[in-house]
Coordinates of C-alpha atoms in Angstrom, one line a residue:
X1 CA 168.0 50.7 65.7
X2 CA 165.6 50.6 62.7
X3 CA 166.1 54.2 62.0
X4 CA 170.0 53.3 62.2
X5 CA 169.8 51.3 59.4
X6 CA 167.3 53.3 57.3
X7 CA 169.6 56.4 58.1
X8 CA 172.6 54.1 56.7
X9 CA 170.5 53.1 54.1
X10 CA 169.5 56.6 52.6
X11 CA 173.2 57.6 53.1
X12 CA 174.3 54.6 50.4
X13 CA 171.5 54.9 48.0
X14 CA 172.2 58.6 47.6
X15 CA 175.8 58.0 47.0
X16 CA 175.8 54.7 45.0
X17 CA 177.2 52.5 47.6
X18 CA 176.3 48.9 48.1
X19 CA 173.3 47.7 50.1
X20 CA 173.5 45.2 52.6
X21 CA 170.1 42.7 53.3
X22 CA 168.9 44.7 56.0
X23 CA 169.4 48.3 54.4
X24 CA 167.7 46.7 51.4
X25 CA 164.6 46.0 53.4
X26 CA 164.3 48.8 55.4
X27 CA 164.4 51.0 52.0
X28 CA 161.2 48.9 50.9
X29 CA 159.1 49.1 54.0
X30 CA 159.7 52.6 54.4
X31 CA 157.6 53.1 50.9
X32 CA 159.3 55.9 49.6
X33 CA 158.4 56.0 46.4
X34 CA 159.4 59.6 45.4
X35 CA 163.1 58.8 47.2
X36 CA 163.5 55.2 45.8
X37 CA 162.7 56.4 41.9
X38 CA 165.1 59.8 42.4
X39 CA 167.8 57.9 43.6
X40 CA 167.4 54.6 41.3
X41 CA 167.3 57.3 38.3
X42 CA 171.0 58.8 39.9
X43 CA 172.2 55.3 39.6
X44 CA 171.2 54.9 35.8
X45 CA 172.8 58.1 35.1
X46 CA 176.0 56.8 36.5
X47 CA 175.8 54.3 34.3
X48 CA 174.7 55.2 31.1
X49 CA 174.0 58.9 31.4
X50 CA 171.1 60.5 29.2
X51 CA 170.9 57.4 26.6
X52 CA 167.7 55.4 27.0
X53 CA 168.2 51.8 24.5
X54 CA 166.1 50.2 22.5
X55 CA 166.3 47.3 19.4
X56 CA 164.4 46.5 16.4
X57 CA 163.3 43.3 17.7
X58 CA 160.7 40.2 16.7
X59 CA 159.8 36.9 19.0
X60 CA 159.4 33.6 18.0
X61 CA 157.4 31.4 20.5
X62 CA 158.2 27.8 19.3
X63 CA 155.8 25.4 20.8
X64 CA 153.3 25.9 24.4
X65 CA 153.4 22.2 24.3
X66 CA 155.0 21.5 27.9
X67 CA 155.7 18.9 30.5
X68 CA 156.0 21.5 33.5
X69 CA 152.6 22.4 34.0
X70 CA 153.8 24.8 36.3
X71 CA 150.5 26.7 37.9
X72 CA 152.9 30.2 37.4
X73 CA 152.0 30.0 33.7
X74 CA 148.9 30.0 31.2
X75 CA 150.7 29.2 27.8
X76 CA 152.3 25.7 28.3
X77 CA 149.2 23.6 28.0
X78 CA 149.7 19.3 26.8
X79 CA 149.6 17.5 23.4
X80 CA 146.1 17.4 22.5
X81 CA 145.3 20.2 24.1
X82 CA 142.7 22.7 21.5
X83 CA 145.3 25.3 22.0
X84 CA 148.2 23.3 21.9
X85 CA 150.7 24.4 18.5
X86 CA 154.1 23.7 17.6
X87 CA 155.9 25.6 15.2
X88 CA 157.5 23.5 12.3
X89 CA 160.5 24.4 10.2
X90 CA 158.4 25.5 6.8
X91 CA 156.6 27.7 9.4
X92 CA 159.4 29.2 11.1
X93 CA 161.0 29.9 7.4
X94 CA 157.9 31.8 6.4
X95 CA 157.8 33.8 9.2
X96 CA 161.6 34.5 8.9
X97 CA 160.6 35.4 5.2
X98 CA 158.2 38.0 6.5
X99 CA 160.8 39.2 9.2
X100 CA 163.2 40.0 6.1
X101 CA 160.9 43.1 5.4
X102 CA 161.6 44.6 8.7
X103 CA 164.1 47.7 8.4
X104 CA 167.0 47.4 10.4
X105 CA 165.9 44.4 12.6
X106 CA 169.1 43.5 15.1
X107 CA 167.1 41.1 17.1
X108 CA 165.1 37.4 17.1
X109 CA 164.3 36.6 20.4
X110 CA 163.1 32.7 20.3
X111 CA 162.1 30.6 23.2
X112 CA 159.7 27.8 23.7
X113 CA 158.6 25.3 25.8
X114 CA 159.7 22.0 27.3
X115 CA 158.4 19.6 24.5
X116 CA 158.0 16.5 26.1
X117 CA 159.0 14.8 22.2
X118 CA 160.7 17.7 20.0
X119 CA 164.1 16.5 20.3
X120 CA 167.9 18.8 20.5
X121 CA 168.1 18.7 16.5
X122 CA 165.5 20.3 16.4
X123 CA 165.9 23.6 18.8
X124 CA 169.8 23.9 16.3
X125 CA 167.8 23.5 13.4
X126 CA 165.6 26.1 14.2
X127 CA 168.7 28.6 15.5
X128 CA 170.5 27.6 12.0
X129 CA 167.2 28.4 9.7
X130 CA 167.5 32.0 11.3
X131 CA 171.1 32.2 11.0
X132 CA 171.0 31.4 7.7
X133 CA 168.1 33.9 7.2
X134 CA 169.6 36.7 9.3
X135 CA 173.7 35.9 9.2
X136 CA 174.5 39.5 11.2
X137 CA 171.3 39.6 13.4
X138 CA 171.5 38.9 17.6
X139 CA 170.2 35.6 18.2
X140 CA 169.2 36.0 21.8
X141 CA 167.6 32.2 22.7
X142 CA 167.0 29.6 25.2
X143 CA 166.3 30.5 28.8
X144 CA 168.4 28.2 31.5
X145 CA 165.4 26.5 31.9
X146 CA 165.3 25.4 28.2
X147 CA 169.2 25.2 28.4
X148 CA 168.5 22.5 31.9
X149 CA 165.4 20.5 29.8
X150 CA 167.6 20.3 27.1
X151 CA 170.6 18.7 28.8
X152 CA 168.0 15.5 30.7
X153 CA 166.6 15.0 26.9
X154 CA 169.7 14.2 26.0
X155 CA 172.6 13.5 28.8
X156 CA 174.7 15.6 27.8
X157 CA 176.2 18.4 30.2
X158 CA 174.9 21.9 30.7
X159 CA 178.5 23.5 28.8
X160 CA 178.0 21.1 26.3
X161 CA 174.5 22.0 25.2
X162 CA 175.5 25.5 25.8
X163 CA 178.3 24.8 23.4
X164 CA 176.1 23.4 20.5
X165 CA 173.7 26.1 21.0
X166 CA 176.3 28.6 20.3
X167 CA 177.9 26.9 17.4
X168 CA 174.0 26.9 16.1
X169 CA 174.4 30.3 16.3
X170 CA 172.9 32.0 19.3
X171 CA 174.7 34.6 21.0
X172 CA 172.4 35.9 24.2
X173 CA 170.5 34.2 26.8
X174 CA 167.0 35.5 27.6
X175 CA 167.0 36.2 31.7
X176 CA 163.2 33.8 31.8
X177 CA 162.7 31.2 33.8
X178 CA 164.7 32.4 37.1
X179 CA 161.1 33.2 38.4
X180 CA 162.1 33.5 42.2
X181 CA 165.0 31.8 43.5
X182 CA 163.7 30.5 46.6
X183 CA 163.0 26.4 47.2
X184 CA 160.3 26.9 48.8
X185 CA 158.6 28.9 46.2
X186 CA 159.6 26.7 43.3
X187 CA 158.4 23.9 45.0
X188 CA 155.2 25.1 44.7
X189 CA 155.0 27.6 41.3
X190 CA 157.2 25.8 39.1
X191 CA 158.4 22.1 40.9
X192 CA 158.8 20.0 37.8
X193 CA 161.4 22.4 35.9
X194 CA 165.4 23.8 36.7
X195 CA 165.9 24.9 39.8
X196 CA 167.4 28.4 40.9
X197 CA 170.8 26.9 42.0
X198 CA 170.8 25.2 38.2
X199 CA 169.4 28.5 36.6
X200 CA 172.8 30.3 38.4
X201 CA 175.3 27.6 37.6
X202 CA 173.8 27.7 34.0
X203 CA 174.2 31.7 33.2
X204 CA 177.6 31.6 35.2
X205 CA 178.7 28.6 32.5
X206 CA 177.3 30.7 29.8
X207 CA 179.4 34.0 30.7
X208 CA 182.4 31.4 31.1
X209 CA 181.1 30.7 27.1
X210 CA 181.2 34.5 26.6
X211 CA 177.5 34.3 25.6
X212 CA 175.6 37.9 27.0
X213 CA 172.6 37.0 29.3
X214 CA 170.0 38.7 30.8
X215 CA 169.2 38.3 34.3
X216 CA 165.6 38.6 35.9
X217 CA 163.0 38.7 38.9
X218 CA 159.1 37.4 38.7
X219 CA 157.7 39.0 41.8
X220 CA 153.9 39.2 43.1
X221 CA 152.7 36.1 43.9
X222 CA 153.4 34.2 46.9
X223 CA 157.0 35.2 47.6
X224 CA 158.2 37.1 50.8
X225 CA 160.0 40.4 50.3
X226 CA 163.1 38.6 52.3
X227 CA 163.2 36.0 49.2
X228 CA 163.0 38.9 46.8
X229 CA 166.0 40.3 48.6
X230 CA 167.6 37.4 49.0
X231 CA 167.0 36.7 44.7
X232 CA 168.7 40.1 43.7
X233 CA 171.6 39.6 46.2
X234 CA 172.1 36.1 44.4
X235 CA 172.6 37.6 41.0
X236 CA 174.6 40.7 42.1
X237 CA 176.8 38.3 43.9
X238 CA 176.9 36.0 40.4
X239 CA 177.5 39.7 38.4
X240 CA 180.6 39.9 40.8
X241 CA 181.9 37.1 39.7
X242 CA 181.7 36.9 36.1
X243 CA 180.2 40.3 34.8
X244 CA 178.7 39.2 32.5
X245 CA 174.9 39.8 32.8
X246 CA 173.9 42.6 30.3
X247 CA 170.5 43.8 31.8
X248 CA 168.1 42.7 34.6
X249 CA 164.4 42.5 34.0
X250 CA 161.8 42.4 36.1
X251 CA 158.3 40.7 35.5
X252 CA 155.4 41.3 37.2
X253 CA 153.4 38.1 38.1
X254 CA 150.6 38.4 35.7
X255 CA 147.9 36.5 37.3
X256 CA 145.0 35.3 34.8
X257 CA 144.2 32.1 33.0
X258 CA 147.1 30.4 36.1
X259 CA 146.5 27.6 38.4
X260 CA 148.4 29.9 40.9
X261 CA 146.3 33.2 40.6
X262 CA 143.2 31.3 41.0
X263 CA 144.3 28.8 43.6
X264 CA 146.3 31.8 45.7
X265 CA 143.3 34.7 44.6
X266 CA 146.0 37.0 43.1
X267 CA 145.5 39.5 41.6
X268 CA 149.4 40.7 40.2
X269 CA 151.3 43.6 41.7
X270 CA 150.2 47.4 40.9
X271 CA 152.0 50.5 39.4
X272 CA 153.1 51.8 42.4
X273 CA 154.8 48.5 43.6
X274 CA 156.5 47.5 39.9
X275 CA 158.1 51.3 40.5
X276 CA 159.1 50.6 43.6
X277 CA 160.8 47.4 43.2
X278 CA 162.5 48.2 39.8
X279 CA 164.0 51.4 41.5
X280 CA 165.0 49.3 44.7
X281 CA 166.8 46.4 42.2
X282 CA 168.6 49.1 40.4
X283 CA 169.9 50.0 43.8
X284 CA 170.6 46.7 44.8
X285 CA 172.6 45.8 41.6
X286 CA 175.1 48.2 41.6
X287 CA 177.0 45.7 39.3
X288 CA 174.5 46.1 37.0
X289 CA 174.6 48.4 33.4
X290 CA 171.2 48.2 31.8
X291 CA 167.9 47.7 33.2
X292 CA 165.1 47.1 30.7
X293 CA 161.4 48.4 31.1
X294 CA 159.7 45.2 29.7
X295 CA 156.7 47.6 28.2
X296 CA 154.7 44.3 27.2
X297 CA 154.6 43.6 30.9
X298 CA 153.9 47.0 32.5
X299 CA 152.4 48.5 30.3
X300 CA 153.7 51.6 27.9
X301 CA 152.8 54.4 30.8
X302 CA 154.4 52.3 33.5
X303 CA 157.3 51.6 31.5
X304 CA 157.5 55.6 30.6
X305 CA 157.9 56.0 34.4
X306 CA 160.2 53.8 34.3
X307 CA 162.3 55.1 32.5
X308 CA 162.6 57.8 35.5
X309 CA 163.1 55.2 38.1
X310 CA 166.2 53.3 37.0
X311 CA 165.5 52.1 33.8
X312 CA 167.3 52.8 30.6
X313 CA 166.3 49.9 28.3
X314 CA 162.8 49.5 26.6
X315 CA 163.1 46.2 25.1
X316 CA 162.1 46.8 21.4
X317 CA 159.4 46.8 18.7
X318 CA 158.7 42.9 19.2
X319 CA 156.1 42.3 16.9
X320 CA 154.7 39.3 18.4
X321 CA 154.6 37.6 21.9
X322 CA 152.8 34.3 23.0
X323 CA 154.1 33.9 26.6
X324 CA 152.7 36.8 28.8
X325 CA 149.8 37.7 26.5
X326 CA 148.5 34.5 27.4
X327 CA 148.3 35.1 31.1
X328 CA 146.4 38.2 30.7
X329 CA 148.8 41.1 29.6
X330 CA 146.7 43.9 27.8
X331 CA 149.6 45.7 25.8
X332 CA 149.1 45.1 21.8
X333 CA 152.1 42.8 20.0
X334 CA 153.8 45.7 18.2
X335 CA 155.4 49.3 18.8
X336 CA 156.7 51.5 16.3
X337 CA 160.7 52.8 16.6
X338 CA 158.9 55.9 16.4
X339 CA 156.9 55.3 19.1
X340 CA 159.9 54.0 21.1
X341 CA 161.9 57.4 20.3
X342 CA 158.9 59.8 21.1
X343 CA 158.5 57.5 24.5
X344 CA 162.6 58.5 25.3
X345 CA 162.6 61.8 24.2
X346 CA 159.0 63.0 26.0
X347 CA 161.1 61.8 29.4
X348 CA 164.0 64.2 28.7
X349 CA 166.6 61.2 27.2
X350 CA 168.1 60.3 23.8
X351 CA 167.2 57.2 22.1
X352 CA 169.7 55.3 21.3
X353 CA 169.6 51.6 18.4
X354 CA 171.4 49.3 20.0
X355 CA 172.1 47.5 17.1
X356 CA 174.2 51.3 16.5
X357 CA 175.8 50.6 19.8
X358 CA 177.2 47.2 18.4

């Protein structure tokens, strides 16, 4: 029976056909990285040919003061902690003035912790400030977890919060905060923040309002393989309904400096597992066009390899990032456009600036 399921999974993967739950598990457990990589690369080329995308972008992390205190997170801290910071509007404006020197800047990525005191107007004002300085740049801001926090804070519906963010200037939503949708796991790793169902609901509403959004999965902590597959299938189902996800990101868990890592003695997934999950997710999410190899999390060498395992997007130049680095990410904070282009050309693909595509 198992051999029959695996044989069927191989046939479907090669043909680019939709895989079911048992077939996905069979491919994972077979552990044939070469087969997964080859078939995922073919799937990528069906979607985006020989193109690999990137952006000239910059990140702003508004604050690390958070009321959730999730065990999975090394970035957050409580008010009064010596590491605590919150950017005020003049500080944000200074950052934006520095960003104005960046040639061909096409995206500003802005996310935050769940600050217990800062009101919704603070976040709207931050977006309006970005839009004032950069009328044409894409503003990619606030995960569904943050949207849920804003709704709780104001008493407004998720939809009304999204409408206000759109009015202020937000173009697209990051995919963070999805982690693993399993209620069992979330009760342990992030019990105080939005549920998996709320994350999906907010993304569905965002798609209805014509936001572009990303999707994600965080793996390699205490979840089962079955829970990973269930997560991917929920994303596939929502994409079938809305078509609103622009790209998918895979976040390997970085355990350093986290309560979760210490409690369960976690090491996080290695390069083999990262590439295996990327390739498998590309095959499962047959209705997604783009897959990002987020080089800050994967490291540059693995991100380069990822372009042969289904990825077709290196995200961007970034410039500054605090959340992942707090959990032990070792990559530098910045990559030049020239280096991105070289990585892509070395793999045999054509580099496409996503701003040019727009």
